[in-house]
mmCIF file of C-alpha atoms and ligand atoms in Angstrom:
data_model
loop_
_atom_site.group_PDB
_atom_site.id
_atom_site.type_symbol
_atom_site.label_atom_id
_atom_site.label_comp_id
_atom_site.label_asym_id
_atom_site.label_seq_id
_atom_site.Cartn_x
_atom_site.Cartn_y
_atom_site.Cartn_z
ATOM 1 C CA UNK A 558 20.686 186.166 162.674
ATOM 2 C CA UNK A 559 19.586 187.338 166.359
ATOM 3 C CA UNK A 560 15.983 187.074 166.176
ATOM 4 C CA UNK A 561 13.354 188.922 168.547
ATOM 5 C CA UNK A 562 9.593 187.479 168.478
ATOM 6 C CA UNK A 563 7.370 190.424 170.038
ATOM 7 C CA UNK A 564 4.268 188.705 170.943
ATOM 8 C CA UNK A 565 0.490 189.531 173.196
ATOM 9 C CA UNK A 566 -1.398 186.331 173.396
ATOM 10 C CA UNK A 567 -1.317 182.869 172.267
ATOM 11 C CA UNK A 568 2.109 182.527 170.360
ATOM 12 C CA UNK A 569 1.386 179.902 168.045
ATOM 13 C CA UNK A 570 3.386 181.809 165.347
ATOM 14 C CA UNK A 571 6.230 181.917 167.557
ATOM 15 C CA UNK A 572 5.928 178.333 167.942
ATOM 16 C CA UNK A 573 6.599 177.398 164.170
ATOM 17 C CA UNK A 574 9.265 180.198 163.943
ATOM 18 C CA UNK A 575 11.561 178.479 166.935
ATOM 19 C CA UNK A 576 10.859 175.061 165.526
ATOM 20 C CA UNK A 577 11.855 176.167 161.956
ATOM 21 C CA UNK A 578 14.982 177.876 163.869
ATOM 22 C CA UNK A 579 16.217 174.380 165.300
ATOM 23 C CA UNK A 580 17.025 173.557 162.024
ATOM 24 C CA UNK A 581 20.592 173.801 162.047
ATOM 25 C CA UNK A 582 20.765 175.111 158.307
ATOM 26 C CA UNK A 583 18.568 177.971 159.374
ATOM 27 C CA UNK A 584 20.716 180.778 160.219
ATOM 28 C CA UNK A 585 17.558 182.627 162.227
ATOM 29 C CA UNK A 586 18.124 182.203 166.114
ATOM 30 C CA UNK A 587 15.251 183.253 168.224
ATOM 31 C CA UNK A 588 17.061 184.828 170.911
ATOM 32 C CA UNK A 589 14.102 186.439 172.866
ATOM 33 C CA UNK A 590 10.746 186.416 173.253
ATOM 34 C CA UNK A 591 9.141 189.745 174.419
ATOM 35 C CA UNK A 592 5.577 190.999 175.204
ATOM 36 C CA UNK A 593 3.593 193.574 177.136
ATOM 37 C CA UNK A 594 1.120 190.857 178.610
ATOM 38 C CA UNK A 595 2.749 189.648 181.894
ATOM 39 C CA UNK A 596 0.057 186.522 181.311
ATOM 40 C CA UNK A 597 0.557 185.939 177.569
ATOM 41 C CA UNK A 598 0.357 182.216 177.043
ATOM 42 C CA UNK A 599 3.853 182.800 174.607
ATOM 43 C CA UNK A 600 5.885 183.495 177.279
ATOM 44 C CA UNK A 601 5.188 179.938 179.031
ATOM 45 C CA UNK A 602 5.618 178.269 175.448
ATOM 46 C CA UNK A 603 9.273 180.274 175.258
ATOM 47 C CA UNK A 604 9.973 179.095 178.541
ATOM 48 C CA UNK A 605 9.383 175.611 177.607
ATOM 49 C CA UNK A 606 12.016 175.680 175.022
ATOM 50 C CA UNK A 607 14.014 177.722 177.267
ATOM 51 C CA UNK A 608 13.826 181.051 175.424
ATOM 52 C CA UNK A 609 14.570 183.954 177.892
ATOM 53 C CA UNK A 610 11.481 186.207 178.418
ATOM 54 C CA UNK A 611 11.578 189.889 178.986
ATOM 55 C CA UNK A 612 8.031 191.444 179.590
ATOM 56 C CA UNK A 613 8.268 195.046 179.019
ATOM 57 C CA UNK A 614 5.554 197.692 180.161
ATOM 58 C CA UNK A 615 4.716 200.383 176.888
ATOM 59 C CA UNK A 616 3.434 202.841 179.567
ATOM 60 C CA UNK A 617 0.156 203.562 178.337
ATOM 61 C CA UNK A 618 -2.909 200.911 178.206
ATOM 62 C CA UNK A 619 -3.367 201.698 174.607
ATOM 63 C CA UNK A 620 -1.957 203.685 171.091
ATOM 64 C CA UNK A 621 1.237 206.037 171.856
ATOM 65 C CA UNK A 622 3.942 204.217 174.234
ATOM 66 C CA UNK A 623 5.676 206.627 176.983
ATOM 67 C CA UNK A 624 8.936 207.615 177.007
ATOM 68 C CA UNK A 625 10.267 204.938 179.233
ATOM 69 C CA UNK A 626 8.534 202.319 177.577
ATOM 70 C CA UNK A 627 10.382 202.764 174.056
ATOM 71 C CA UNK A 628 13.441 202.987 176.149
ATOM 72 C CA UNK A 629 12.990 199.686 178.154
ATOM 73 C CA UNK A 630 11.987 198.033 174.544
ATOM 74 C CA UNK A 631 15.027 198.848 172.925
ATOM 75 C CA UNK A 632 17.012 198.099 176.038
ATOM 76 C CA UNK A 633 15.824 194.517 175.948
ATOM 77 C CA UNK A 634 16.346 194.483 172.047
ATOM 78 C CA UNK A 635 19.816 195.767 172.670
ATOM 79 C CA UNK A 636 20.481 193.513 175.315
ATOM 80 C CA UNK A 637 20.010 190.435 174.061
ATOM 81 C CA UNK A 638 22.029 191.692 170.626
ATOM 82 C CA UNK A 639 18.666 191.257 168.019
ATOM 83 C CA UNK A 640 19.274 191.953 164.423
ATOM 84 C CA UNK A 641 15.691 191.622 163.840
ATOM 85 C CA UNK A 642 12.322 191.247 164.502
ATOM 86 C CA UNK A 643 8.912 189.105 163.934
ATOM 87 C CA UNK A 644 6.056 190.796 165.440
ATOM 88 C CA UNK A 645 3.392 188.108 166.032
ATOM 89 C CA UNK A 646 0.635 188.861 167.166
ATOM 90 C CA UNK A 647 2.039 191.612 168.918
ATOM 91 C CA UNK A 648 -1.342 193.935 169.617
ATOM 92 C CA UNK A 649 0.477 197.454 169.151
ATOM 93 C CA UNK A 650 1.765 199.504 166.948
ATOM 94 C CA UNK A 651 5.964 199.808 167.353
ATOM 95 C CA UNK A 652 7.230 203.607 168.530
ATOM 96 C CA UNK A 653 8.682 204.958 165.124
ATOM 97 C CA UNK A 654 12.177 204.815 167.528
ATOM 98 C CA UNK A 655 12.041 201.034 167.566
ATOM 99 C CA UNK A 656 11.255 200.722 163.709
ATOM 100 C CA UNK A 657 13.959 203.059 163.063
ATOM 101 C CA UNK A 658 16.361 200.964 164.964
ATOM 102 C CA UNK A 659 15.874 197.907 162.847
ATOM 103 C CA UNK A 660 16.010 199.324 159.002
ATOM 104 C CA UNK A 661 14.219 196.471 156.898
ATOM 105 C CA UNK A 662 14.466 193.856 159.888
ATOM 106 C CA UNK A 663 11.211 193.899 161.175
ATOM 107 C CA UNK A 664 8.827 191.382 159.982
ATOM 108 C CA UNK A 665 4.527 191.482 160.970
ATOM 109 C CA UNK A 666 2.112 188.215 160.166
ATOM 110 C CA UNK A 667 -1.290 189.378 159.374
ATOM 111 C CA UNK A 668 -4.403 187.683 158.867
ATOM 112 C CA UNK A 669 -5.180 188.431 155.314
ATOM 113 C CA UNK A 670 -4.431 189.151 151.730
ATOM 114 C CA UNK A 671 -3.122 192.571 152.036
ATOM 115 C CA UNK A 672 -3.780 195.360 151.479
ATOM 116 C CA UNK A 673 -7.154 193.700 151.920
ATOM 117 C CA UNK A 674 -8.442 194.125 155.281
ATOM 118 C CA UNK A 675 -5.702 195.682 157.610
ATOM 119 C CA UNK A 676 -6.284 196.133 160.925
ATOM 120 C CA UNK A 677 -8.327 194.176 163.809
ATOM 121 C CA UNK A 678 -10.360 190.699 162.956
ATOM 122 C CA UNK A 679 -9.181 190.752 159.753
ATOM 123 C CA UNK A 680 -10.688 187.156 159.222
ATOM 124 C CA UNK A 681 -14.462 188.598 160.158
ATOM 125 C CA UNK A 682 -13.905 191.826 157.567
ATOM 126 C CA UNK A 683 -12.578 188.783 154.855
ATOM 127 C CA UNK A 684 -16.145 187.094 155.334
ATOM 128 C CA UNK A 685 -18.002 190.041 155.907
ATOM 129 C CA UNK A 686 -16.772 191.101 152.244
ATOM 130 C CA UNK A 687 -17.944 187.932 150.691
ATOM 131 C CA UNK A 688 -14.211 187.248 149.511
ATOM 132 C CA UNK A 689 -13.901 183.719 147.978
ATOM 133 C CA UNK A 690 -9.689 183.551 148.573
ATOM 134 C CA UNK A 691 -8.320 185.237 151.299
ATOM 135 C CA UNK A 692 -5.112 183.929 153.539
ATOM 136 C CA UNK A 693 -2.248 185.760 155.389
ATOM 137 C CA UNK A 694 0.928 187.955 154.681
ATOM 138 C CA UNK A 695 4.120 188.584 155.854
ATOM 139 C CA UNK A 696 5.561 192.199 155.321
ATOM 140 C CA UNK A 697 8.085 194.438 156.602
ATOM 141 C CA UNK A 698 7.347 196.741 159.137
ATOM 142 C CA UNK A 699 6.841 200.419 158.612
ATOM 143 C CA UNK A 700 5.355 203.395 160.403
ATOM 144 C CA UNK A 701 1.391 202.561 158.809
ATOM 145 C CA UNK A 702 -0.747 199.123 160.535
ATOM 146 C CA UNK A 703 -0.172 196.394 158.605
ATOM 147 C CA UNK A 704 1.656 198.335 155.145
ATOM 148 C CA UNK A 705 5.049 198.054 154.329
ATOM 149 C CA UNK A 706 6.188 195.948 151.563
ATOM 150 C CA UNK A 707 5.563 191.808 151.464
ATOM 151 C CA UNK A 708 7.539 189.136 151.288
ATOM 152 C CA UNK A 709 5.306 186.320 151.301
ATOM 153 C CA UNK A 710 1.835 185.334 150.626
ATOM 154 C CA UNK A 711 -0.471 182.096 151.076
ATOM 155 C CA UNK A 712 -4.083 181.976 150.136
ATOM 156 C CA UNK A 713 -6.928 179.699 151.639
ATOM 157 C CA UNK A 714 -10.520 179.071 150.134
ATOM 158 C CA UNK A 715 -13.433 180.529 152.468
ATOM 159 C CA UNK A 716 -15.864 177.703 152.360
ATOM 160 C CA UNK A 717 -19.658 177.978 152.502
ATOM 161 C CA UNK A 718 -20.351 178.059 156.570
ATOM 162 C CA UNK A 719 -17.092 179.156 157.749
ATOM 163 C CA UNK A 720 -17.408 181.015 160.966
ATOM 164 C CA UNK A 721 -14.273 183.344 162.359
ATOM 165 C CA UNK A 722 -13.079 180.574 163.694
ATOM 166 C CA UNK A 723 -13.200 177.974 160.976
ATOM 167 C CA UNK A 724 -11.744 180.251 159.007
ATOM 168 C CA UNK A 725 -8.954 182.283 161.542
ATOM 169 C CA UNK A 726 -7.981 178.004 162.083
ATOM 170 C CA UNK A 727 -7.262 177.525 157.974
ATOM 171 C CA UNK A 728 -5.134 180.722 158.037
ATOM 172 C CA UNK A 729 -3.369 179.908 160.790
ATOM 173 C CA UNK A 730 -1.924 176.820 158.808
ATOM 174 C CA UNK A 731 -0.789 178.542 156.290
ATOM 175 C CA UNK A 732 0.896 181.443 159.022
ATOM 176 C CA UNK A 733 2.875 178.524 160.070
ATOM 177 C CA UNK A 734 4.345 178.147 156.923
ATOM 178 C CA UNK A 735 4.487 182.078 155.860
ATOM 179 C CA UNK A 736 6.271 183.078 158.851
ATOM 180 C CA UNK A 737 8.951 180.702 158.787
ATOM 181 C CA UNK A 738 10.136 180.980 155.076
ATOM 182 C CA UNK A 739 9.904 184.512 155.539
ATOM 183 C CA UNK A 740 12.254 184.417 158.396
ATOM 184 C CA UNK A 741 14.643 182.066 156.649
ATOM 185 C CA UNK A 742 14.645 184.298 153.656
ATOM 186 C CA UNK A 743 15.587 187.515 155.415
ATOM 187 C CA UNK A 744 18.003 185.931 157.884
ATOM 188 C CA UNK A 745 19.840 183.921 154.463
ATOM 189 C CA UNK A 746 19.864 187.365 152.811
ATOM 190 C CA UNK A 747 17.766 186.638 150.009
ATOM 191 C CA UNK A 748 15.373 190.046 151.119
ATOM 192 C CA UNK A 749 15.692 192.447 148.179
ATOM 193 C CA UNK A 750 13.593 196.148 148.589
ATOM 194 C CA UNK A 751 13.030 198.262 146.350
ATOM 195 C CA UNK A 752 10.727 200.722 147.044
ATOM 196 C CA UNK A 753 7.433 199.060 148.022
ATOM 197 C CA UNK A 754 8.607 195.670 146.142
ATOM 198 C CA UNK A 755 10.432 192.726 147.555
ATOM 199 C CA UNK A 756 12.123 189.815 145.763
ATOM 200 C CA UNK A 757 13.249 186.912 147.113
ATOM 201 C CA UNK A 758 16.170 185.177 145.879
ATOM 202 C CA UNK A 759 15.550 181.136 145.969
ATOM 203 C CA UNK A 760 17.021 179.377 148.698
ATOM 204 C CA UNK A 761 20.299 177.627 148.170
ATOM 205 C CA UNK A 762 19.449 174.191 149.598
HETATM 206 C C1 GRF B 906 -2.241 185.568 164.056
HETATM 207 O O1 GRF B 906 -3.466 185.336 163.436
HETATM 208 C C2 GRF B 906 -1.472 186.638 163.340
HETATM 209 O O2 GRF B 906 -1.701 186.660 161.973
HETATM 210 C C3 GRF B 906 -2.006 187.904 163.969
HETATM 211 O O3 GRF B 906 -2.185 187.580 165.321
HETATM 212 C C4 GRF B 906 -2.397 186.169 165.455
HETATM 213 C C5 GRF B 906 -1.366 185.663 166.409
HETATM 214 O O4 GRF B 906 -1.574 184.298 166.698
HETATM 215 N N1 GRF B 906 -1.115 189.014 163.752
HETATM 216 P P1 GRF B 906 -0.510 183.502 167.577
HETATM 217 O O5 GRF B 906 -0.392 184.243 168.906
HETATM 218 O O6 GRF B 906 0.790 183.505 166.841
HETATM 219 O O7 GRF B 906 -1.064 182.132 167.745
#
């Protein structure tokens, strides 16, 4: 499976996808990395590993993309022939155009136990609340920030004296394992939906 990462900043998620992909029993392939940040650290990580980078403009600085900016996303999608998608880290919300084009193939990582805190700094609203458990998600992609239905879930303890970071670092582990069995399960076609519930067949090796 022909796999887009769509990524802003930092790209450690796409990191543990690609190295998951090298497996040669993983039938994901990241084929492309793209983001709207001309500087995003992910796009010198992709070229390290010599994944081709396309950096596409969404035409506005924040919220609804212009015209030309769905087109050149979906150009770049088409181009390099992607089945699906892994948003990571990605800081926008896709055109409904682009989710459209990829029915049940696009895949977010957030932060958190959703439907428990959606939305930005996810980890601060997590200790904010007092939660004990929280950890990260890995859903489908629909028109709403961070719904759709989930695939996978991992929890972490908050500990006494966690800070954002602290805490954003003991997620992160766990993304790096979310993300990638996610991935694996879509791309092996073991993704069932039905309605707003997933199952996921177990993996044949
Ligand atoms: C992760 O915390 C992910 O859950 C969120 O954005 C962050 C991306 O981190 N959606 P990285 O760029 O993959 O390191």
């Amino acid at each position: 499976m022909r796999v887009a990462v769509m990524a802003s900043g930092r790209g450690s998620n796409f990191d543990a996808l690609h190295r998951s992909s090298l497996d040669p029993v993983n039938p994901a392939e990241i084929v492309v990395v793209v983001s709207d940040q001309p500087g995003a650290p992910v796009l010198e990580k992709a070229r390290r590993f010599t994944v081709p980078v396309e950096v596409i403009d969404p035409g506005t600085r924040r919220g609804a993309w212009s015209q030309a900016g769905v087109g050149a996303a979906l150009d770049a999608l088409r181009r390099h022939r992607v089945e699906a998608i892994c948003l990571a880290g990605f800081m926008r919300v896709l055109p409904s155009e682009i989710v459209g084009a990829f029915p049940n193939a696009i895949l977010n990582i957030h932060p958190s136990l959703l439907p428990a805190f959606p939305g930005l700094r996810a980890q601060r609203q997590a200790l904010r609340a007092g939660v004990k458990v929280t950890g990260c998600t890995v859903h489908l992609v629909d028109e709403g920030v961070d719904t759709g239905p989930i695939l996978v879930q991992r929890t972490v303890p908050v500990e006494p004296g966690d800070t954002e970071d602290t805490l954003a670092n003991r997620i992160l582990e766990q993304e790096h394992r979310a993300y990638p069995e996610a991935l694996r399960a879509l791309a092996e076609g073991r993704v069932t939906v039905e309605g707003t519930s997933v199952t996921l067949a177990p993996t044949l090796t």
